[in-house]
Structure formats: C-alpha cells, structure tokens
C-alpha cells in the first residue's frame, strides 16, 4: 500500500514536468471550481475584508472586491489556456521567458514571497482553536499559539502528501459547507446590527485627507490579492478537460468565491465594531459573540478547518511548481521544506501585523511576472512554444540564453518592481506620483512591464535573442 501511495504521488508530481494527455485529465468545471474556491476561501479572506473596511465605505468595498478582482483575473488568467491546451504548468512556458536556470531563481523568489500566505492561515487557525477552547471555558496559554499554527501546517501537509485525489474529495465536502458558513456570517452580521449600520458604513478615520487615495489603495489591495495567485494558477486548470473550464474555474473560483469571503470579512468586522467597539477580523470571535452557542460551535469548526484545506491545496500546487523547476527533487521533500518555511513564520508570529505591506510587496513581483507571461504567450511567441527546448532535450538549446538565464526577462521584472515602487511606498503608505497612482501600483506595473517586454521583442537585436526558438517550433 505504501509503495502504491508513493507511486501515485510521484506520478502526480511529474505532471509538473511531463505534458498531461487528454485521456489523463480528471477535472470538469465543477471540480476545478471547487478546488480553486477551496484555495481562495481560507480565513485570510476575512483579513482582507477587514483591511478594506478600514479604507473605504461598504458600497465601494463591494464594487472593488468583486469587479476589481474579476477584472484583474479575466486579464492575467488568460494564459492559463496554455496549461489546458498543452497539459503543462505555466512554469514550463516561463522557461522561454527566464531561461532554464532563470526560472529556478524566479520559482524560489515566488515561494519566498508568496508562501507567507499560509502562515496567515496557520495564525488564524490558531486563533480559531483558542476561541473554540474558550467556548468550553478553557483558557489556552499564549505559548500554545505557535504550536497550534504549526499543527495546521502539519495536517495540511499530510493531506497534500496523500495527493490530488484526497484534496479533491476534501474540497468537494468543505467548500459547499464553507460557502454556507459565509452566507450564515452575512445573515448574522446584518441581523445583529441595524441594516444601515453595515450598508451605510464609512470608516471613521482612515488617515488620509485626500479621499481618492484610500479608494485607490483598496482597488490596489484587490488587484494584489488575486494576482498573488499567479504562481500556482495552472496547477488545477492543467488537469481540466477543456480550455473554457480551466479558465473560468480560475476566474470564478477566485473572483466570486474568494471575493464573497472578502465581503463576509468586511461585514463581520463592521458588525463587531458596532457591537464591541473593535474591528475584529477573526470569524470565530464574531460567531461566538453574535450567534447562539450551538451554531457558533459548528461554524467555528468549519472556519478553523478551512485553513487546513487551503494549506493542503497550496502545498500541493507549490510543490508541483517547484518540481517543474527542480525536476530531480522529491515531491515529499519539497512539501516538507514548504512546511518548515511556514512553521518558522508561525514561530515569528508577525505576519498578520504586516498584512497590508506584505500584500503590496508581493504584488510588486507578481504583476511583472503575470505581465511577462501574458505578453510572451499572446504577442511575442503567439501561443507557440518549442517543447523540446522547454523540456531540455539533448541537442535543443533555444531557451539556454546566457548560461541558462534570459536577462531581458529579469530586467523587465526589475523594471516592473521599480515602476510599482516609483508611485507608492507600501511600507510607509506614501504616494510618490499621484497621476500614475490612479492606475494603481499593480496595474501600472503590469501594463508597463508588458509594454517594455513587447518593445524588446520588436528591436531586431533583442528580438533575435528572445526568439531563437522559431525554427524549432513544434506546437
């Protein structure tokens, strides 16, 4: 039995390297939608909703959370069709953008800046467990906080170890229940306080004299919230049976389910501020305070274990992403490394405190990455990849570039980061260029990086450097 499990995991992991045949694909739209929804509706969405409520009124928050998120998703998720069409991870295609060695460097960078999201999950799981214990009159010592967070990481890692089949069944059960909890939280929030308290909510003092600045920051937060998913965006769609299912499962799973839970977090925070005087983003405290004990207990358990499901899906997706770049690495070793990284962050315990800065700083990298993938796929290589070179087959070196690194790709990433920081400092909140700030840091970086890369592809000398694969095209 143990050998069978190991063989299954190794087969799944190699999906990040070898193209998946149509007969091997396992997902229709609904399963892909549920898995990707499970990836997005962890309680970090509540943290995002609470953060947005400190910036804008409730109606502005609604518009930004849904329309802002879906707009960004519809654009940057378009290249996911390459994963469905060819059965490969986007990181295989990105070898054409960064080179074989370059894509390894970029993969590690993405893991370092993105996997702290799972420390957010673990932190919120720990808080949930503490509040559950409080319902039974037990006060857990503060020293257990980090241990409970690490427990969340370990359970999620165990599920990821069991493979995509276990993850699929987990999300089939968990996601519908969690969506029900979300509806329940909204109902409790609106019925526990007068309707107009939430509907007409405005932040008392967001610290900005210019009212347009917090609104733009809220849109930026929504852009950044969804674009940080680009690193693992093809892990599930490449297992789907057609391009429409793969694309819309990602857009709607993240843009509807994820955004709904962001709004749930906002409703919860606003209601708690009205009742207790404090804006709290922990669903367990809200449910324990505003609902009947039995309902609170059931809801608290579901909310708590949502974080475990997200940890499992994230560990699987990012381990396969690493496997795409480090093909000799063992899948099981990779998920253990990821678990260790998150556990260290749990012990540090400061990730929630720096949530807003972390969100925009991570988007500084993701926006250029998403732009390069988008422009390379549609406008530079025009949906045609030299697969032999992409997989490093002997005698095929189109993507070796300069000692394995495409310096044009890295230059464009650096330029995109500079574009974002040029107009806004996410640490201090200072706006450097108000005119460009209207495009949002993520939006300006995405557009600027894409245009710069396209210009390089049109200059004869750099075009020859980038498109040395044209004589070898196979797809």
Coordinates of C-alpha atoms in Angstrom, one line a residue:
X1 CA 0.0 0.0 0.0
X2 CA 2.8 2.4 0.9
X3 CA 4.5 1.8 -2.4
X4 CA 1.2 2.4 -4.2
X5 CA 0.8 5.8 -2.5
X6 CA 4.3 6.8 -3.3
X7 CA 3.9 5.9 -6.9
X8 CA 0.7 7.8 -7.1
X9 CA 2.3 10.9 -5.6
X10 CA 5.3 10.7 -7.9
X11 CA 3.0 10.3 -10.9
X12 CA 1.1 13.4 -9.8
X13 CA 4.3 15.4 -9.2
X14 CA 5.7 14.5 -12.6
X15 CA 2.6 16.2 -14.1
X16 CA 4.5 19.4 -13.5
X17 CA 7.2 18.2 -15.9
X18 CA 5.6 15.9 -18.5
X19 CA 2.6 17.1 -20.6
X20 CA -0.7 15.6 -19.4
X21 CA -2.5 13.7 -22.2
X22 CA -6.2 14.5 -22.7
X23 CA -7.1 11.0 -21.5
X24 CA -5.3 11.6 -18.2
X25 CA -7.2 14.8 -17.3
X26 CA -9.6 14.4 -14.4
X27 CA -11.5 17.7 -13.9
X28 CA -14.6 19.1 -15.3
X29 CA -15.6 22.7 -14.5
X30 CA -17.3 22.0 -11.1
X31 CA -14.4 20.0 -9.5
X32 CA -11.8 22.6 -10.7
X33 CA -14.1 25.4 -9.5
X34 CA -14.4 23.7 -6.0
X35 CA -10.7 23.1 -5.7
X36 CA -9.8 26.6 -6.6
X37 CA -12.5 28.0 -4.4
X38 CA -11.1 26.0 -1.5
X39 CA -7.7 27.5 -2.4
X40 CA -9.2 31.1 -2.0
X41 CA -11.7 31.0 0.8
X42 CA -9.4 30.5 3.7
X43 CA -9.9 32.9 6.6
X44 CA -7.2 35.2 5.1
X45 CA -10.1 36.5 3.0
X46 CA -11.6 37.7 6.3
X47 CA -8.4 39.6 7.0
X48 CA -8.5 41.1 3.5
X49 CA -12.2 42.2 4.1
X50 CA -11.3 43.7 7.5
X51 CA -8.4 45.6 5.9
X52 CA -10.6 47.0 3.1
X53 CA -13.1 48.2 5.7
X54 CA -10.5 50.5 7.2
X55 CA -10.1 52.2 3.9
X56 CA -13.5 52.6 2.1
X57 CA -17.2 52.6 2.7
X58 CA -19.2 49.4 2.3
X59 CA -20.6 50.1 -1.2
X60 CA -17.1 51.0 -2.5
X61 CA -15.8 47.8 -0.9
X62 CA -18.4 45.7 -2.7
X63 CA -17.6 47.1 -6.1
X64 CA -13.8 46.8 -5.6
X65 CA -14.0 43.3 -4.1
X66 CA -16.0 41.8 -7.0
X67 CA -15.4 43.9 -10.1
X68 CA -11.8 44.8 -9.3
X69 CA -10.8 41.2 -8.6
X70 CA -12.7 39.8 -11.6
X71 CA -11.2 42.4 -13.9
X72 CA -7.7 41.5 -13.0
X73 CA -8.4 37.8 -13.1
X74 CA -10.0 37.9 -16.5
X75 CA -6.9 39.6 -17.9
X76 CA -4.0 37.8 -16.2
X77 CA -5.5 34.3 -16.1
X78 CA -5.9 34.2 -19.9
X79 CA -2.6 32.4 -20.4
X80 CA -3.9 29.5 -18.3
X81 CA -5.3 28.2 -21.6
X82 CA -1.8 27.1 -22.5
X83 CA -1.8 24.8 -19.5
X84 CA -5.1 23.2 -20.5
X85 CA -4.1 23.0 -24.2
X86 CA -0.6 21.5 -23.7
X87 CA -1.1 19.9 -20.3
X88 CA 1.9 21.8 -18.8
X89 CA 2.4 24.1 -15.9
X90 CA 3.0 27.8 -16.7
X91 CA 6.5 27.4 -15.2
X92 CA 7.4 25.2 -18.2
X93 CA 6.4 28.1 -20.5
X94 CA 8.2 30.6 -18.4
X95 CA 11.5 28.8 -19.3
X96 CA 11.1 30.7 -22.6
X97 CA 10.9 34.0 -20.6
X98 CA 13.6 33.5 -18.0
X99 CA 15.7 30.5 -19.3
X100 CA 16.2 27.1 -17.7
X101 CA 18.4 28.4 -14.8
X102 CA 16.5 31.7 -14.6
X103 CA 13.1 30.0 -14.0
X104 CA 14.6 28.2 -11.0
X105 CA 15.7 31.5 -9.5
X106 CA 12.3 33.0 -10.1
X107 CA 10.5 30.0 -8.6
X108 CA 12.4 30.3 -5.4
X109 CA 11.7 34.0 -5.2
X110 CA 8.0 33.4 -5.7
X111 CA 7.9 30.8 -3.0
X112 CA 9.7 33.0 -0.5
X113 CA 7.4 36.0 -1.1
X114 CA 4.1 34.1 -1.5
X115 CA 4.1 31.2 0.9
X116 CA 3.7 33.5 3.9
X117 CA 0.0 33.5 2.9
X118 CA -0.1 30.1 4.6
X119 CA 1.4 31.5 7.7
X120 CA -1.7 33.8 7.7
X121 CA -3.9 30.6 7.5
X122 CA -2.0 29.0 10.3
X123 CA -2.2 32.1 12.5
X124 CA -6.0 32.3 12.0
X125 CA -6.4 28.5 12.7
X126 CA -4.5 29.0 15.9
X127 CA -6.9 31.9 16.9
X128 CA -9.9 29.7 16.0
X129 CA -8.7 26.9 18.2
X130 CA -8.1 29.3 21.1
X131 CA -11.6 30.7 20.7
X132 CA -13.2 27.2 20.4
X133 CA -11.5 26.3 23.7
X134 CA -12.9 29.5 25.3
X135 CA -16.4 28.4 24.4
X136 CA -15.9 25.4 26.7
X137 CA -14.4 27.7 29.4
X138 CA -10.8 26.8 28.7
X139 CA -8.2 29.5 28.5
X140 CA -5.2 28.3 26.5
X141 CA -1.8 29.7 27.3
X142 CA -0.2 32.1 24.8
X143 CA 2.7 29.7 24.4
X144 CA 0.3 27.3 22.5
X145 CA -0.4 29.8 19.8
X146 CA 2.6 29.0 17.6
X147 CA 2.2 25.3 18.3
X148 CA -1.4 25.3 17.1
X149 CA -0.4 27.2 13.9
X150 CA 2.3 24.6 13.2
X151 CA -0.4 21.8 13.8
X152 CA -2.4 23.4 11.0
X153 CA 0.6 23.3 8.7
X154 CA 1.3 19.7 9.5
X155 CA -2.2 18.5 8.9
X156 CA -2.4 20.3 5.6
X157 CA 0.9 18.9 4.6
X158 CA -0.3 15.4 5.4
X159 CA -3.3 15.9 3.1
X160 CA -1.0 17.2 0.4
X161 CA 1.2 14.2 0.8
X162 CA -1.8 11.9 0.1
X163 CA -2.2 13.6 -3.3
X164 CA -4.7 15.3 -5.5
X165 CA -7.4 12.7 -5.0
X166 CA -7.6 13.4 -1.3
X167 CA -7.5 17.1 -1.9
X168 CA -10.4 16.8 -4.4
X169 CA -12.7 15.0 -2.0
X170 CA -11.7 17.3 0.8
X171 CA -12.8 20.4 -1.2
X172 CA -15.9 18.7 -2.5
X173 CA -17.1 18.4 1.1
X174 CA -15.5 21.5 2.6
X175 CA -16.2 24.2 0.0
X176 CA -20.0 24.0 -0.1
X177 CA -20.1 23.9 3.7
X178 CA -17.8 26.9 3.9
X179 CA -19.9 28.9 1.4
X180 CA -22.9 28.1 3.7
X181 CA -20.9 29.4 6.7
X182 CA -20.2 32.6 4.7
X183 CA -23.9 33.1 4.0
X184 CA -24.6 32.5 7.7
X185 CA -22.0 35.1 8.8
X186 CA -23.5 37.7 6.4
X187 CA -27.0 36.9 7.8
X188 CA -25.8 37.1 11.4
X189 CA -23.9 40.3 10.7
X190 CA -26.9 42.1 9.1
X191 CA -29.4 40.8 11.7
X192 CA -27.2 41.5 14.8
X193 CA -27.0 45.2 14.0
X194 CA -29.3 47.6 12.1
X195 CA -29.1 47.0 8.4
X196 CA -28.0 50.6 7.6
X197 CA -25.0 50.3 10.1
X198 CA -23.4 48.0 7.5
X199 CA -24.9 49.3 4.3
X200 CA -24.1 52.9 5.1
X201 CA -20.8 52.2 6.8
X202 CA -17.9 54.6 6.4
X203 CA -14.5 54.3 8.1
X204 CA -14.3 56.9 10.9
X205 CA -10.7 57.9 10.2
X206 CA -8.5 56.2 7.5
X207 CA -5.7 58.6 8.0
X208 CA -6.0 60.2 4.5
X209 CA -7.1 63.8 3.8
X210 CA -7.4 63.1 0.1
X211 CA -10.4 60.7 -0.2
X212 CA -9.4 59.2 -3.5
X213 CA -6.1 57.7 -2.0
X214 CA -7.7 55.1 0.3
X215 CA -10.1 54.1 -2.5
X216 CA -7.2 53.5 -4.9
X217 CA -5.4 51.6 -2.2
X218 CA -8.4 49.4 -1.8
X219 CA -8.5 48.7 -5.5
X220 CA -4.8 48.0 -5.4
X221 CA -5.4 45.6 -2.5
X222 CA -8.0 43.7 -4.5
X223 CA -5.6 43.6 -7.6
X224 CA -2.8 42.4 -5.3
X225 CA -5.0 39.9 -3.5
X226 CA -5.8 38.0 -6.7
X227 CA -2.6 38.5 -8.7
X228 CA -0.6 36.8 -6.0
X229 CA -2.3 33.5 -7.1
X230 CA -0.4 33.6 -10.5
X231 CA 2.4 31.3 -9.3
X232 CA 0.1 28.4 -8.8
X233 CA -2.7 29.4 -11.2
X234 CA -2.2 26.5 -13.6
X235 CA -1.8 23.6 -11.1
X236 CA -5.5 22.7 -11.3
X237 CA -6.5 24.0 -14.8
X238 CA -3.9 21.8 -16.5
X239 CA -5.9 18.9 -15.1
X240 CA -9.2 20.1 -16.7
X241 CA -10.7 18.7 -19.9
X242 CA -11.2 21.8 -21.9
X243 CA -9.9 25.4 -22.0
X244 CA -13.2 27.1 -21.1
X245 CA -13.5 25.0 -17.9
X246 CA -9.9 25.7 -16.9
X247 CA -10.1 29.4 -17.5
X248 CA -13.5 30.1 -15.9
X249 CA -12.9 27.8 -12.9
X250 CA -10.0 30.0 -12.0
X251 CA -11.7 33.3 -12.6
X252 CA -14.9 32.4 -10.8
X253 CA -13.4 30.3 -8.1
X254 CA -11.2 33.2 -7.1
X255 CA -13.3 36.1 -8.3
X256 CA -16.6 35.0 -6.9
X257 CA -15.9 32.6 -4.1
X258 CA -12.8 34.4 -2.9
X259 CA -14.4 37.9 -3.2
X260 CA -17.5 36.7 -1.5
X261 CA -15.5 35.8 1.6
X262 CA -13.7 39.1 1.4
X263 CA -17.1 40.8 1.7
X264 CA -18.0 38.4 4.5
X265 CA -14.9 39.5 6.4
X266 CA -15.9 43.1 5.9
X267 CA -19.5 42.6 7.2
X268 CA -18.2 40.7 10.2
X269 CA -15.7 43.4 11.1
X270 CA -18.2 46.2 10.7
X271 CA -20.8 44.4 12.9
X272 CA -18.2 43.7 15.5
X273 CA -17.0 47.3 15.6
X274 CA -20.6 48.4 16.1
X275 CA -21.2 45.9 19.0
X276 CA -17.9 45.8 20.7
X277 CA -16.1 49.0 19.5
X278 CA -13.3 46.9 17.9
X279 CA -12.9 46.0 14.3
X280 CA -12.1 42.2 14.6
X281 CA -11.3 40.0 11.6
X282 CA -11.5 36.7 13.4
X283 CA -14.7 34.9 12.4
X284 CA -14.6 32.7 15.4
X285 CA -14.8 35.7 17.8
X286 CA -17.6 37.2 15.7
X287 CA -19.6 34.0 15.7
X288 CA -19.1 33.3 19.4
X289 CA -20.1 36.9 20.2
X290 CA -23.1 37.4 17.9
X291 CA -24.7 33.9 17.5
X292 CA -26.2 31.2 19.6
X293 CA -23.6 28.7 21.1
X294 CA -24.5 25.6 19.1
X295 CA -24.4 27.5 15.8
X296 CA -21.2 29.2 16.8
X297 CA -19.5 25.9 17.6
X298 CA -20.4 24.3 14.3
X299 CA -19.4 27.3 12.3
X300 CA -16.2 27.8 14.3
X301 CA -15.1 24.2 13.5
X302 CA -15.7 24.7 9.8
X303 CA -13.9 28.1 9.6
X304 CA -11.0 26.7 11.6
X305 CA -10.5 23.7 9.3
X306 CA -10.9 25.8 6.1
X307 CA -7.4 26.8 6.8
X308 CA -6.2 23.2 6.8
X309 CA -7.8 22.7 3.4
X310 CA -6.1 25.8 2.0
X311 CA -2.8 24.7 3.4
X312 CA -3.2 21.3 1.7
X313 CA -4.1 22.8 -1.8
X314 CA -1.3 25.4 -1.5
X315 CA 1.3 22.8 -0.5
X316 CA 0.4 20.6 -3.4
X317 CA 0.3 23.4 -6.0
X318 CA 3.6 25.0 -5.0
X319 CA 5.4 21.7 -4.5
X320 CA 4.4 20.8 -8.1
X321 CA 5.6 24.3 -9.2
X322 CA 8.9 23.6 -7.6
X323 CA 9.0 20.2 -9.1
X324 CA 8.6 21.8 -12.6
X325 CA 11.8 23.7 -12.0
X326 CA 13.8 21.2 -9.9
X327 CA 12.7 18.0 -11.7
X328 CA 15.1 15.7 -9.7
X329 CA 13.7 16.9 -6.4
X330 CA 11.4 14.5 -4.5
X331 CA 7.8 15.8 -4.1
X332 CA 7.7 14.7 -0.5
X333 CA 10.9 16.5 0.4
X334 CA 9.5 19.7 -1.3
X335 CA 6.3 19.7 0.7
X336 CA 8.4 19.2 3.9
X337 CA 10.6 22.2 3.0
X338 CA 7.4 24.3 2.4
X339 CA 6.0 23.2 5.8
X340 CA 9.3 24.1 7.5
X341 CA 9.2 27.6 6.0
X342 CA 5.7 28.3 7.1
X343 CA 6.4 26.9 10.6
X344 CA 9.3 29.3 11.0
X345 CA 6.9 32.2 10.1
X346 CA 4.4 30.8 12.7
X347 CA 7.0 31.0 15.4
X348 CA 7.9 34.6 14.3
X349 CA 4.2 35.5 14.6
X350 CA 4.2 38.9 12.9
X351 CA 2.7 38.1 9.5
X352 CA -0.8 39.5 10.4
X353 CA 0.7 42.7 11.8
X354 CA 2.3 43.5 8.4
X355 CA -0.5 42.2 6.2
X356 CA -1.1 45.3 4.1
X357 CA 2.6 45.8 3.4
X358 CA 3.1 42.1 2.7
X359 CA 0.2 42.2 0.2
X360 CA 1.5 45.0 -1.9
X361 CA 5.2 44.0 -1.7
X362 CA 4.3 40.5 -3.0
X363 CA 2.3 42.1 -5.8
X364 CA 5.5 44.0 -6.8
X365 CA 6.9 40.7 -8.1
X366 CA 3.7 39.1 -9.3
X367 CA 2.5 41.9 -11.5
X368 CA 5.6 41.9 -13.7
X369 CA 5.6 38.1 -13.7
X370 CA 1.9 38.0 -14.9
X371 CA 2.6 40.7 -17.5
X372 CA 5.6 38.8 -19.0
X373 CA 3.6 35.6 -19.2
X374 CA 0.6 37.4 -20.8
X375 CA 2.7 39.3 -23.4
X376 CA 5.0 36.4 -24.2
X377 CA 2.2 34.0 -24.7
X378 CA -0.1 36.2 -26.8
X379 CA 2.1 38.8 -28.5
X380 CA 5.7 37.6 -28.6
X381 CA 5.6 33.8 -29.2
X382 CA 1.9 33.9 -30.3
X383 CA 0.9 30.7 -28.4
X384 CA 3.7 28.7 -30.0
X385 CA 6.4 27.0 -27.8
X386 CA 9.5 24.9 -28.7
X387 CA 8.6 22.0 -26.4
X388 CA 11.9 20.1 -27.0
X389 CA 13.9 23.1 -25.8
X390 CA 11.4 23.8 -23.0
X391 CA 12.0 20.3 -21.6
X392 CA 15.8 20.5 -22.1
X393 CA 16.0 17.6 -24.5
X394 CA 19.6 16.8 -25.7
X395 CA 20.5 18.9 -28.7
X396 CA 17.8 21.6 -28.2
X397 CA 19.0 24.8 -26.5
X398 CA 16.7 27.6 -27.6
X399 CA 16.0 28.6 -24.0
X400 CA 19.5 28.4 -22.7
X401 CA 20.1 32.1 -23.4
X402 CA 23.1 33.4 -21.5
X403 CA 24.3 30.5 -19.3
X404 CA 20.7 29.5 -18.7
X405 CA 19.3 33.0 -17.9
X406 CA 17.3 35.3 -20.1
X407 CA 18.5 38.6 -18.8
X408 CA 15.9 40.6 -20.7
X409 CA 13.1 38.8 -18.7
X410 CA 14.9 39.6 -15.4
X411 CA 15.5 43.2 -16.4
X412 CA 11.8 43.6 -17.2
X413 CA 10.8 42.1 -13.7
X414 CA 13.2 44.6 -12.1
X415 CA 11.8 47.4 -14.1
X416 CA 8.2 46.4 -13.2
X417 CA 9.1 46.4 -9.5
X418 CA 10.7 49.8 -9.8
X419 CA 7.5 51.1 -11.6
X420 CA 5.4 50.0 -8.7
X421 CA 7.7 51.5 -6.0
X422 CA 8.1 54.6 -8.1
X423 CA 4.5 55.6 -7.4
X424 CA 3.8 54.1 -4.0
X425 CA 5.7 53.0 -0.9
X426 CA 3.8 50.1 0.6
X427 CA 5.7 50.3 3.9
X428 CA 5.1 54.0 4.7
X429 CA 1.9 54.4 2.6
X430 CA 3.4 57.4 0.8
X431 CA 2.2 58.2 -2.7
X432 CA 5.1 59.4 -4.9
X433 CA 3.2 60.1 -8.1
X434 CA -0.5 60.9 -7.8
X435 CA -1.2 60.8 -11.6
X436 CA 0.2 57.3 -12.1
X437 CA -1.2 56.2 -8.7
X438 CA -4.7 56.4 -10.3
X439 CA -3.7 53.3 -12.3
X440 CA -2.8 51.5 -9.0
X441 CA 0.8 50.3 -8.4
X442 CA -0.1 46.7 -9.6
X443 CA -2.0 48.0 -12.7
X444 CA 0.8 50.4 -13.7
X445 CA 3.5 47.7 -13.1
X446 CA 1.5 45.1 -15.1
X447 CA 1.0 47.5 -18.1
X448 CA 4.5 49.0 -18.0
X449 CA 6.3 45.7 -17.8
X450 CA 4.2 44.2 -20.6
X451 CA 4.9 47.2 -22.9
X452 CA 8.6 47.1 -22.1
X453 CA 8.9 43.4 -22.9
X454 CA 7.0 43.8 -26.1
X455 CA 9.3 46.7 -27.2
X456 CA 12.3 44.4 -26.6
X457 CA 10.7 41.8 -28.8
X458 CA 10.4 44.3 -31.7
X459 CA 14.0 45.6 -31.6
X460 CA 15.9 43.4 -34.1
X461 CA 18.9 42.5 -31.9
X462 CA 16.9 41.7 -28.8
X463 CA 14.2 40.0 -30.9
X464 CA 16.8 37.6 -32.3
X465 CA 17.9 36.9 -28.7
X466 CA 14.4 36.2 -27.5
X467 CA 13.0 34.3 -30.5
X468 CA 15.8 31.9 -31.2
X469 CA 13.2 29.1 -30.9
X470 CA 11.2 29.9 -34.1
X471 CA 13.0 27.4 -36.3
X472 CA 12.3 24.6 -33.8
X473 CA 8.6 25.1 -33.2
X474 CA 6.6 22.0 -32.6
X475 CA 3.3 23.5 -31.3

